[in-house]
């Protein structure tokens, strides 16, 4: 149905409803359609504008020249134009005999040759209708007899269409009574309902409102599949109470679970860890392959199952839940039946996955660098260390130097100790400063891999050099092992970023601090033992991120830096799709009212979005 450049459609039945043969440079296919909707605004308004017709005795078609043909009205075929009025209503046929067929330009491409064969269809009645305006409105075209159309897709949604037809009839645009399914991509349930109201549809309950994933499933199956709950667009409602008995939950929960994690409460009590661990392995593997779509599919599924207040023990438990696609469903089913997933096991044993897993564990190493090292034949961290030809960044050098410490978990006690160091240092220069630990530790986790701090000043006094002063003091104290300061690039008038994973523009520092471990009493040890203990390292390298934020943006920064990452993604997606707002770590912008919404707390941000407040420890999505 969709092609990047052009499409030839052959309606073989006597009416528009029925089987359609589709041809494009990328192959052939079939579809069933109920109507074609194309056209400029003047047709939408019902104006009987005279159209241009052409009697093509021999038409040469090539994708590179379609734009020339359309915009220049086939200047190459001068003298063969024939102006006629558009047939109105069920008017009589336009009868003008043409020489048989369409002859496309020769090409060596196999797929183009297939298209050429499709184009060579004998016919004796062809008249093209030229439409040379943008798709700013719709006119419904009812095709009859054998009809051939070529679509040329242009940039900026400016679409030109050319139809060859024997008999056409135009009617005022409206939603056909035969429509049963409506498919939306990146549109919410409420947005589709608003659109239906604009179509003057009385009873919208007769339609199946479906996500684009339903259409994809149909294409994969080669037939229309059932409109299961997972494909349906639904009005979002609140997550079920966690007080409901677990045995009663599966039957009543499915229709109430939101697709957005910001409308669910996800604590650290994960009843489905065997499934979510498997999904996270699959997501990580797709992340290493830079396949964002499948990565997000598994992350959303993991997030959903983490929020369930019961253990999934049978396939019926997930019936009707959102975010559960066929890949996810297959893995759940296999784990239920076999206790493990063969696909996940295959990934865990995959050489590329294992190498990327090791490489990305190094501070400063991402997917791009991992890909480079893997292509060089490197497979382990030890091999990278041994290769003296590699040019490492300053961050990567620090990552390898303190590798053992940085890959080990940071405990809550260690986080509290670092928090005390950070607060004491910051308050040395700015006594009124507010220093808040964020990330997983704010969400109630007992372990992590780094510690994030948000620093702001609620008082009138500000210090633009605060971060530099803190770093300089740590250098003098011998606590600083590494630091990378990124200056603020925030522009006050700039709208929030539309990207759900956008990095903010605050001044920040990625550092590695030396945390001294508590000394043990060695007074009872002999001399040799004391010397041996003296040589043992008495400190641990800990990753610390410091973020400086203006006080008026503190609530938004706190919400963003608290996470989880999936919770933040869904919060921004919800703001955009359901509330017509743009949210990032700096601000919330209402696109309808065209104003920035101020907030002094996270509670106020949730209120702006029309959401119930979710506590930090309930955001472990």
XYZ file of C-alpha atoms in Angstrom:
621
model
C 0.000 0.000 0.000
C 2.822 2.413 0.825
C 5.798 3.138 -1.398
C 8.623 5.612 -1.094
C 8.275 7.005 -4.593
C 5.402 5.611 -6.644
C 2.628 3.052 -6.629
C 0.486 1.475 -9.315
C -2.912 0.245 -8.173
C -5.256 -1.900 -10.238
C -8.869 -2.155 -9.105
C -10.035 -5.312 -10.760
C -13.655 -5.400 -9.597
C -16.570 -3.428 -10.979
C -16.818 -1.264 -7.884
C -14.356 0.369 -5.554
C -14.940 -2.286 -2.899
C -12.976 -5.442 -3.459
C -9.557 -6.905 -4.111
C -6.861 -4.506 -5.263
C -3.592 -5.532 -6.889
C -0.755 -3.273 -5.813
C 2.508 -2.770 -7.677
C 5.530 -0.749 -6.664
C 9.265 -0.759 -7.387
C 9.644 -2.834 -4.229
C 7.365 -5.720 -5.140
C 3.718 -6.681 -5.555
C 0.884 -7.212 -3.107
C -2.855 -7.245 -2.556
C -5.291 -5.338 -0.389
C -9.002 -4.855 0.096
C -10.250 -1.285 0.047
C -13.567 0.454 0.534
C -12.734 3.866 -0.899
C -10.026 6.100 -2.295
C -9.677 9.599 -0.916
C -7.533 12.132 -2.732
C -7.783 15.651 -3.957
C -7.371 19.382 -3.457
C -9.534 21.832 -1.551
C -11.693 22.921 -4.490
C -13.016 19.368 -4.888
C -13.637 19.168 -1.142
C -15.799 22.280 -1.427
C -17.813 20.646 -4.186
C -16.845 23.150 -6.860
C -17.348 21.902 -10.397
C -13.987 23.063 -11.638
C -13.011 22.128 -15.172
C -10.289 19.494 -15.178
C -7.553 18.750 -17.684
C -7.772 15.484 -19.593
C -5.221 13.846 -21.776
C -5.607 11.228 -24.448
C -2.406 9.199 -24.064
C -1.776 7.196 -27.201
C 1.609 6.232 -25.801
C 2.720 7.205 -22.317
C 6.320 6.699 -21.224
C 6.630 6.555 -17.438
C 9.716 6.582 -15.254
C 9.943 7.493 -11.526
C 12.578 10.163 -12.116
C 10.343 11.974 -14.603
C 7.010 11.713 -12.812
C 7.447 15.139 -11.216
C 8.217 16.626 -14.649
C 5.151 14.972 -16.145
C 2.846 16.228 -13.412
C 4.037 19.804 -12.999
C 4.465 20.468 -16.706
C 1.196 18.823 -17.730
C 2.945 16.521 -20.143
C 4.483 19.188 -22.341
C 6.188 16.340 -24.139
C 2.791 15.253 -25.453
C 1.652 18.634 -26.798
C -1.214 18.560 -29.193
C -2.759 15.535 -27.518
C -4.489 17.414 -24.675
C -8.233 17.459 -24.630
C -10.109 19.693 -22.181
C -13.412 18.313 -20.985
C -15.682 19.111 -18.087
C -15.611 16.816 -15.080
C -18.495 14.286 -15.251
C -20.996 15.345 -12.603
C -22.970 12.927 -10.476
C -23.586 9.692 -12.325
C -23.092 11.346 -15.707
C -22.394 9.435 -18.860
C -19.074 7.950 -19.811
C -16.419 9.990 -21.489
C -15.750 7.982 -24.588
C -12.596 8.636 -26.484
C -10.604 5.756 -27.797
C -6.914 5.542 -26.992
C -4.162 3.351 -28.241
C -3.555 0.316 -26.011
C -1.593 0.393 -22.849
C 1.085 2.143 -20.899
C 4.721 1.697 -21.836
C 7.223 2.461 -19.057
C 10.838 3.344 -19.683
C 13.259 0.451 -19.899
C 15.268 -0.375 -16.779
C 17.700 -3.059 -15.704
C 16.405 -3.404 -12.161
C 14.580 -6.670 -11.452
C 12.013 -5.026 -9.232
C 11.451 -2.291 -11.814
C 11.006 -4.949 -14.490
C 8.276 -6.500 -12.371
C 6.647 -3.106 -12.188
C 7.047 -2.670 -15.938
C 5.235 -5.929 -16.549
C 2.436 -4.772 -14.300
C 2.164 -1.529 -16.232
C 1.794 -3.237 -19.598
C -1.937 -3.771 -19.326
C -4.005 -3.555 -22.521
C -6.883 -1.115 -22.364
C -8.877 1.075 -24.655
C -10.299 3.721 -22.333
C -7.792 5.831 -20.416
C -8.157 9.461 -19.380
C -5.851 10.942 -16.746
C -7.057 13.370 -14.116
C -4.373 15.803 -12.979
C -4.337 16.893 -9.337
C -1.481 19.275 -8.629
C -2.208 20.654 -5.170
C -1.200 19.716 -1.651
C -3.268 17.304 0.386
C -5.033 20.060 2.306
C -8.481 18.456 2.020
C -10.160 15.302 0.766
C -12.520 14.473 -2.054
C -13.841 10.948 -2.286
C -13.280 9.341 -5.673
C -15.449 6.345 -6.504
C -13.677 4.265 -9.118
C -15.451 1.872 -11.423
C -14.358 -0.566 -14.094
C -10.639 -1.332 -14.416
C -8.726 1.619 -13.047
C -5.018 2.292 -12.882
C -3.391 4.935 -10.724
C 0.140 6.126 -10.211
C 0.985 7.960 -6.988
C 4.131 10.062 -6.695
C 5.056 10.831 -3.084
C 6.819 14.191 -2.733
C 8.515 15.936 0.183
C 6.685 18.106 2.737
C 3.527 16.011 2.328
C 2.884 17.592 -1.044
C 1.382 14.728 -2.984
C 0.615 14.702 -6.687
C -1.681 12.051 -8.076
C -2.510 10.930 -11.589
C -5.464 8.653 -12.322
C -6.325 6.772 -15.485
C -10.008 5.988 -15.466
C -12.931 5.043 -17.626
C -15.634 6.580 -15.472
C -15.301 8.555 -12.243
C -17.771 10.243 -9.957
C -16.897 12.856 -7.303
C -18.860 13.401 -4.114
C -18.503 15.700 -1.124
C -16.019 14.317 1.424
C -17.501 12.312 4.286
C -16.711 9.135 6.163
C -18.164 6.203 4.247
C -20.848 4.122 5.958
C -18.877 1.021 5.036
C -15.901 1.960 7.254
C -15.501 -0.478 10.147
C -11.868 -0.034 11.274
C -9.877 3.153 11.877
C -6.109 2.822 12.287
C -4.001 5.516 13.971
C -0.260 5.949 14.366
C 0.974 8.142 17.251
C -2.557 9.354 17.921
C -4.405 8.846 21.168
C -7.929 7.559 21.679
C -9.160 11.093 22.431
C -7.500 12.527 19.321
C -9.259 9.971 17.131
C -12.582 10.745 18.812
C -12.041 14.456 18.123
C -11.373 13.631 14.488
C -14.563 11.551 14.282
C -16.559 14.465 15.678
C -15.163 16.583 12.874
C -16.470 13.987 10.417
C -19.995 14.503 11.809
C -20.195 10.873 12.914
C -23.074 10.293 15.283
C -22.271 6.924 16.820
C -18.528 6.300 16.991
C -18.956 3.034 18.902
C -19.498 1.168 15.623
C -15.838 1.647 14.696
C -12.861 -0.405 15.793
C -10.277 2.206 16.857
C -6.915 0.521 16.428
C -3.213 1.201 16.716
C -0.949 0.903 13.659
C 0.394 -2.349 15.148
C -2.901 -4.014 14.128
C -2.290 -3.058 10.494
C 1.287 -4.351 10.734
C 0.017 -7.653 12.156
C -2.466 -7.908 9.269
C 0.325 -7.375 6.749
C 2.450 -10.044 8.431
C -0.438 -12.520 8.539
C -1.555 -11.733 4.988
C -5.125 -11.271 6.192
C -7.134 -9.123 8.626
C -6.425 -10.363 12.158
C -8.789 -10.158 15.112
C -9.062 -6.777 16.825
C -7.636 -7.972 20.121
C -7.444 -5.724 23.157
C -3.703 -5.164 22.657
C -4.384 -3.419 19.340
C -7.235 -1.212 20.513
C -6.975 2.450 21.374
C -8.551 2.918 24.777
C -9.340 5.826 27.020
C -6.697 5.925 29.715
C -7.781 5.445 33.300
C -6.149 4.918 36.642
C -4.139 1.902 37.595
C -5.936 -0.575 39.838
C -5.493 -0.456 43.569
C -2.693 -2.599 44.885
C -4.955 -3.635 47.753
C -7.059 -5.862 45.495
C -6.394 -9.528 46.236
C -3.858 -10.952 43.806
C -6.036 -13.899 42.768
C -8.824 -11.567 41.684
C -6.629 -9.200 39.709
C -5.999 -10.789 36.296
C -9.647 -10.934 35.294
C -10.425 -7.286 36.023
C -7.097 -5.540 35.553
C -6.481 -5.832 31.798
C -8.906 -3.158 30.652
C -7.696 -0.747 33.363
C -3.938 -0.886 32.777
C -2.633 2.186 30.994
C -0.097 2.029 28.189
C 1.719 4.895 29.964
C 3.904 4.006 32.954
C 3.225 7.478 34.391
C -0.361 6.291 34.979
C 0.804 3.152 36.740
C 2.446 2.685 40.141
C 5.622 0.637 39.862
C 7.371 -0.167 43.120
C 10.484 -2.311 43.596
C 8.224 -5.308 44.311
C 8.538 -7.024 40.946
C 6.338 -10.135 40.830
C 7.439 -10.998 37.285
C 11.230 -10.760 37.441
C 11.826 -13.870 35.326
C 9.938 -12.215 32.472
C 11.254 -8.672 32.891
C 14.869 -9.875 33.117
C 14.362 -11.685 29.813
C 12.815 -8.603 28.184
C 15.676 -6.405 29.365
C 18.214 -8.761 27.791
C 16.295 -8.590 24.499
C 16.016 -4.783 24.749
C 19.733 -4.442 25.450
C 20.565 -6.654 22.469
C 18.424 -4.498 20.169
C 20.020 -1.381 21.663
C 23.435 -2.786 20.735
C 22.063 -3.300 17.211
C 20.667 0.261 17.271
C 17.163 -1.057 16.602
C 15.191 1.480 18.623
C 11.733 0.143 17.721
C 12.264 -3.398 19.038
C 14.310 -2.094 21.975
C 11.398 0.091 23.106
C 8.924 -2.743 22.518
C 10.688 -4.925 25.084
C 11.349 -2.045 27.507
C 7.651 -1.132 27.513
C 6.678 -4.751 28.060
C 9.138 -5.050 30.958
C 7.818 -1.820 32.432
C 4.234 -3.059 32.205
C 4.910 -6.415 33.864
C 6.867 -4.727 36.673
C 3.739 -2.760 37.552
C 1.444 -5.790 37.841
C 0.515 -6.619 41.449
C 0.439 -10.347 40.683
C 2.631 -13.029 39.123
C 1.861 -14.043 35.552
C 1.472 -17.829 35.543
C -0.687 -18.401 32.441
C -1.271 -16.713 29.109
C -4.761 -15.714 30.183
C -3.177 -13.372 32.754
C -1.831 -11.070 30.022
C -4.904 -11.152 27.792
C -5.955 -7.621 26.884
C -2.878 -5.923 28.334
C -1.274 -3.108 26.308
C 2.399 -3.195 25.237
C 2.342 -6.963 24.711
C 3.223 -7.661 21.085
C 3.738 -11.003 19.393
C 7.494 -11.176 20.181
C 6.819 -10.485 23.846
C 3.916 -12.912 23.963
C 6.019 -15.731 22.477
C 8.742 -15.270 25.103
C 6.209 -15.188 27.951
C 4.569 -18.364 26.672
C 7.878 -20.212 26.372
C 9.003 -19.170 29.866
C 5.663 -20.317 31.318
C 5.935 -23.687 29.551
C 9.691 -24.342 29.610
C 10.976 -22.151 32.437
C 13.265 -20.190 30.113
C 13.310 -18.585 26.680
C 15.388 -20.106 23.881
C 15.635 -16.681 22.204
C 17.019 -15.065 25.350
C 19.409 -17.973 25.866
C 20.625 -17.539 22.293
C 21.269 -13.828 22.897
C 23.165 -14.482 26.137
C 25.448 -16.897 24.263
C 25.900 -14.594 21.281
C 29.526 -13.487 20.826
C 28.605 -9.974 19.713
C 26.218 -9.413 22.619
C 28.793 -10.623 25.163
C 31.487 -8.373 23.693
C 29.217 -5.303 23.643
C 28.095 -6.066 27.196
C 31.704 -5.945 28.354
C 32.704 -2.897 26.317
C 29.737 -0.750 27.406
C 30.459 -1.540 31.053
C 33.493 0.745 30.721
C 32.873 4.367 31.750
C 32.831 6.480 28.564
C 32.221 3.637 26.096
C 28.996 3.508 24.089
C 27.549 1.456 21.249
C 29.520 3.239 18.501
C 32.884 2.609 20.164
C 31.874 -0.981 20.938
C 31.030 -1.535 17.269
C 34.423 -0.147 16.260
C 36.310 -2.395 18.686
C 34.268 -5.442 17.708
C 35.045 -4.906 14.022
C 38.732 -4.717 14.957
C 38.412 -8.255 16.301
C 38.447 -7.306 19.995
C 36.119 -9.297 22.245
C 37.004 -8.566 25.890
C 38.013 -5.660 28.105
C 41.397 -7.338 28.632
C 42.023 -7.390 24.876
C 41.191 -3.686 24.636
C 43.570 -2.883 27.508
C 46.329 -4.869 25.813
C 45.936 -3.087 22.463
C 48.355 -0.144 22.670
C 47.337 1.177 19.225
C 43.922 2.311 20.456
C 43.388 6.014 21.088
C 41.215 6.363 24.166
C 39.389 9.472 25.316
C 40.111 11.000 28.716
C 36.854 9.543 30.032
C 37.647 6.058 28.687
C 41.142 6.136 30.217
C 39.569 6.875 33.603
C 37.031 4.122 32.960
C 39.769 1.532 32.463
C 41.954 2.893 35.288
C 39.185 2.493 37.885
C 37.306 -0.292 36.083
C 36.979 -2.759 38.973
C 35.556 -0.127 41.322
C 33.192 1.398 38.760
C 31.611 -1.898 37.666
C 30.903 -2.874 41.270
C 27.622 -1.725 42.770
C 27.352 1.408 44.895
C 25.559 0.685 48.171
C 23.048 2.950 49.913
C 25.589 3.494 52.722
C 28.209 4.608 50.185
C 25.666 6.905 48.519
C 24.873 8.497 51.884
C 28.590 9.003 52.594
C 29.148 10.701 49.221
C 26.004 12.769 49.768
C 27.503 14.144 52.978
C 30.726 15.088 51.146
C 28.809 16.851 48.355
C 26.513 18.775 50.720
C 29.348 19.924 52.974
C 31.427 21.106 50.016
C 28.567 22.933 48.269
C 27.420 24.632 51.483
C 30.966 25.878 52.067
C 30.444 28.249 49.140
C 26.646 28.586 49.126
C 25.122 27.950 52.576
C 21.512 28.204 51.346
C 21.999 25.686 48.548
C 19.607 22.760 48.222
C 21.393 19.479 47.398
C 19.160 16.532 46.482
C 20.150 12.970 45.671
C 18.196 11.785 42.616
C 18.126 8.717 40.355
C 17.547 5.224 41.680
C 18.443 6.078 45.275
C 15.618 8.649 45.415
C 13.290 5.942 44.063
C 14.156 3.729 47.036
C 16.846 1.503 45.538
C 19.549 0.121 47.819
C 22.191 -0.249 45.107
C 23.210 1.629 41.974
C 26.106 2.248 39.610
C 26.495 5.992 40.123
C 25.096 8.784 42.305
C 23.269 11.791 40.851
C 22.874 15.113 42.674
C 20.719 18.109 41.803
C 21.988 21.425 43.182
C 19.984 24.663 43.310
C 19.751 27.820 45.390
C 16.317 28.919 46.642
C 17.740 32.187 47.956
C 18.449 35.418 46.067
C 22.185 34.804 45.897
C 23.585 32.873 42.941
C 27.095 31.738 42.137
C 27.862 30.890 38.511
C 31.267 29.551 39.560
C 29.899 27.198 42.232
C 30.614 23.989 40.333
C 34.174 25.046 39.497
C 34.817 25.996 43.156
C 33.549 22.595 44.340
C 35.791 20.757 41.865
C 38.845 22.858 42.800
C 38.350 22.105 46.497
C 38.094 18.365 45.850
C 41.316 18.536 43.865
C 43.074 20.171 46.828
C 41.628 17.563 49.203
C 42.822 14.729 46.964
C 39.271 13.425 46.457
C 38.911 14.074 42.727
C 40.018 11.289 40.384
C 38.319 12.553 37.202
C 35.935 15.301 36.106
C 34.316 16.581 32.933
C 32.391 19.857 33.271
C 29.744 20.681 30.653
C 28.615 24.296 30.667
C 24.950 25.280 30.412
C 23.524 25.823 26.926
C 20.013 26.689 28.089
C 18.162 29.448 26.214
C 15.274 30.932 28.180
C 12.922 31.530 25.227
C 13.525 28.080 23.745
C 10.623 25.619 23.720
C 11.078 22.279 25.517
C 12.526 19.470 23.434
C 10.002 17.201 21.708
C 12.343 14.212 21.984
C 11.412 11.770 24.738
C 15.095 10.965 25.372
C 16.500 14.480 24.998
C 19.439 15.508 27.193
C 18.915 18.706 29.155
C 21.022 21.864 28.900
C 21.987 22.378 32.554
C 25.539 22.961 33.708
C 26.751 19.572 34.911
C 29.816 17.623 35.925
C 30.551 13.931 35.414
C 33.092 13.056 38.087
C 34.822 10.155 39.803
C 35.409 10.678 43.523
C 37.644 8.866 45.969
C 35.556 7.530 48.863
C 37.684 6.353 51.786
C 36.523 3.126 53.409
C 36.184 2.906 57.226
C 39.502 1.903 58.777
C 39.623 -1.274 60.845
C 41.308 -1.608 64.227
C 44.640 -3.367 63.537
C 46.252 -2.814 66.957
C 46.183 -6.535 67.716
C 47.859 -7.541 64.433
C 51.544 -8.437 64.205
C 54.016 -6.173 62.364
C 54.033 -8.112 59.068
C 50.224 -8.135 59.001
C 50.150 -4.365 59.646
C 52.501 -3.728 56.712
C 50.381 -5.960 54.454
C 47.202 -4.096 55.436
C 48.883 -0.729 54.866
C 49.470 -1.662 51.223
C 45.790 -2.455 50.664
C 43.839 0.346 48.942
C 41.623 2.030 51.527
C 39.353 3.906 49.109
C 36.869 3.187 46.340
C 36.302 5.107 43.097
C 32.670 6.223 42.808
C 30.938 7.864 39.851
C 29.182 11.108 40.797
C 27.078 13.385 38.570
C 26.424 16.969 39.703
C 23.721 19.044 37.988
C 23.264 22.783 38.643
C 19.749 24.069 37.983
C 18.045 27.479 38.382
C 15.526 27.359 41.218
C 12.548 28.162 38.943
C 13.347 25.008 36.929
C 14.164 22.840 39.938
C 10.832 20.930 40.021
C 11.132 19.926 36.359
C 14.791 18.971 36.769
C 13.996 16.914 39.882
C 11.220 15.057 38.055
C 13.458 14.313 35.080
C 16.565 13.284 37.017
C 14.615 11.079 39.434
C 13.538 8.770 36.611
C 13.158 6.024 35.892
C 14.147 6.481 32.271
C 11.019 4.672 31.016
C 8.817 6.660 33.406
C 10.268 9.896 32.003
C 9.789 8.716 28.419
C 6.131 7.907 29.011
C 5.535 11.131 30.936
C 6.737 13.157 27.956
C 4.814 10.958 25.524
C 1.649 11.351 27.601
C 2.103 15.128 27.768
C 2.460 15.316 23.994
C -0.217 12.854 22.877
C -2.884 13.274 25.538
C -2.478 16.883 26.708
C -0.966 18.678 23.698
C 1.953 19.813 25.884
C 5.738 19.584 25.600
C 7.668 18.501 28.701
C 11.393 18.318 29.377
C 13.749 18.807 32.340
C 13.455 22.597 32.032
C 9.779 23.411 31.518
C 6.248 22.447 30.495
C 4.738 24.227 27.496
C 1.018 24.222 26.657
C 0.727 24.211 22.857
C -2.971 25.091 22.900
C -2.593 28.153 25.139
C 0.950 28.873 23.925
C 2.253 29.486 27.435
C 4.876 28.022 29.780
C 3.366 26.492 32.932
C 5.181 27.308 36.151
C 5.617 24.662 38.835
C 7.200 24.845 42.274
C 6.944 21.114 42.952
C 6.540 17.772 41.225
C 2.951 17.642 42.469
C 2.148 20.796 40.497
C 3.605 19.291 37.313
C 1.404 16.203 37.648
C -1.577 18.494 38.270
C -0.814 20.475 35.089
C -0.849 17.187 33.178
C -4.098 16.036 34.765
C -2.375 13.059 36.394
C -2.564 11.695 39.917
C 0.727 12.246 41.720
C 3.097 9.271 41.647
C 5.578 9.071 44.524
C 9.290 8.661 43.634
C 9.388 5.070 44.949
C 6.448 4.248 42.648
C 8.310 5.321 39.490
C 10.531 2.244 39.080
C 9.257 1.589 35.575
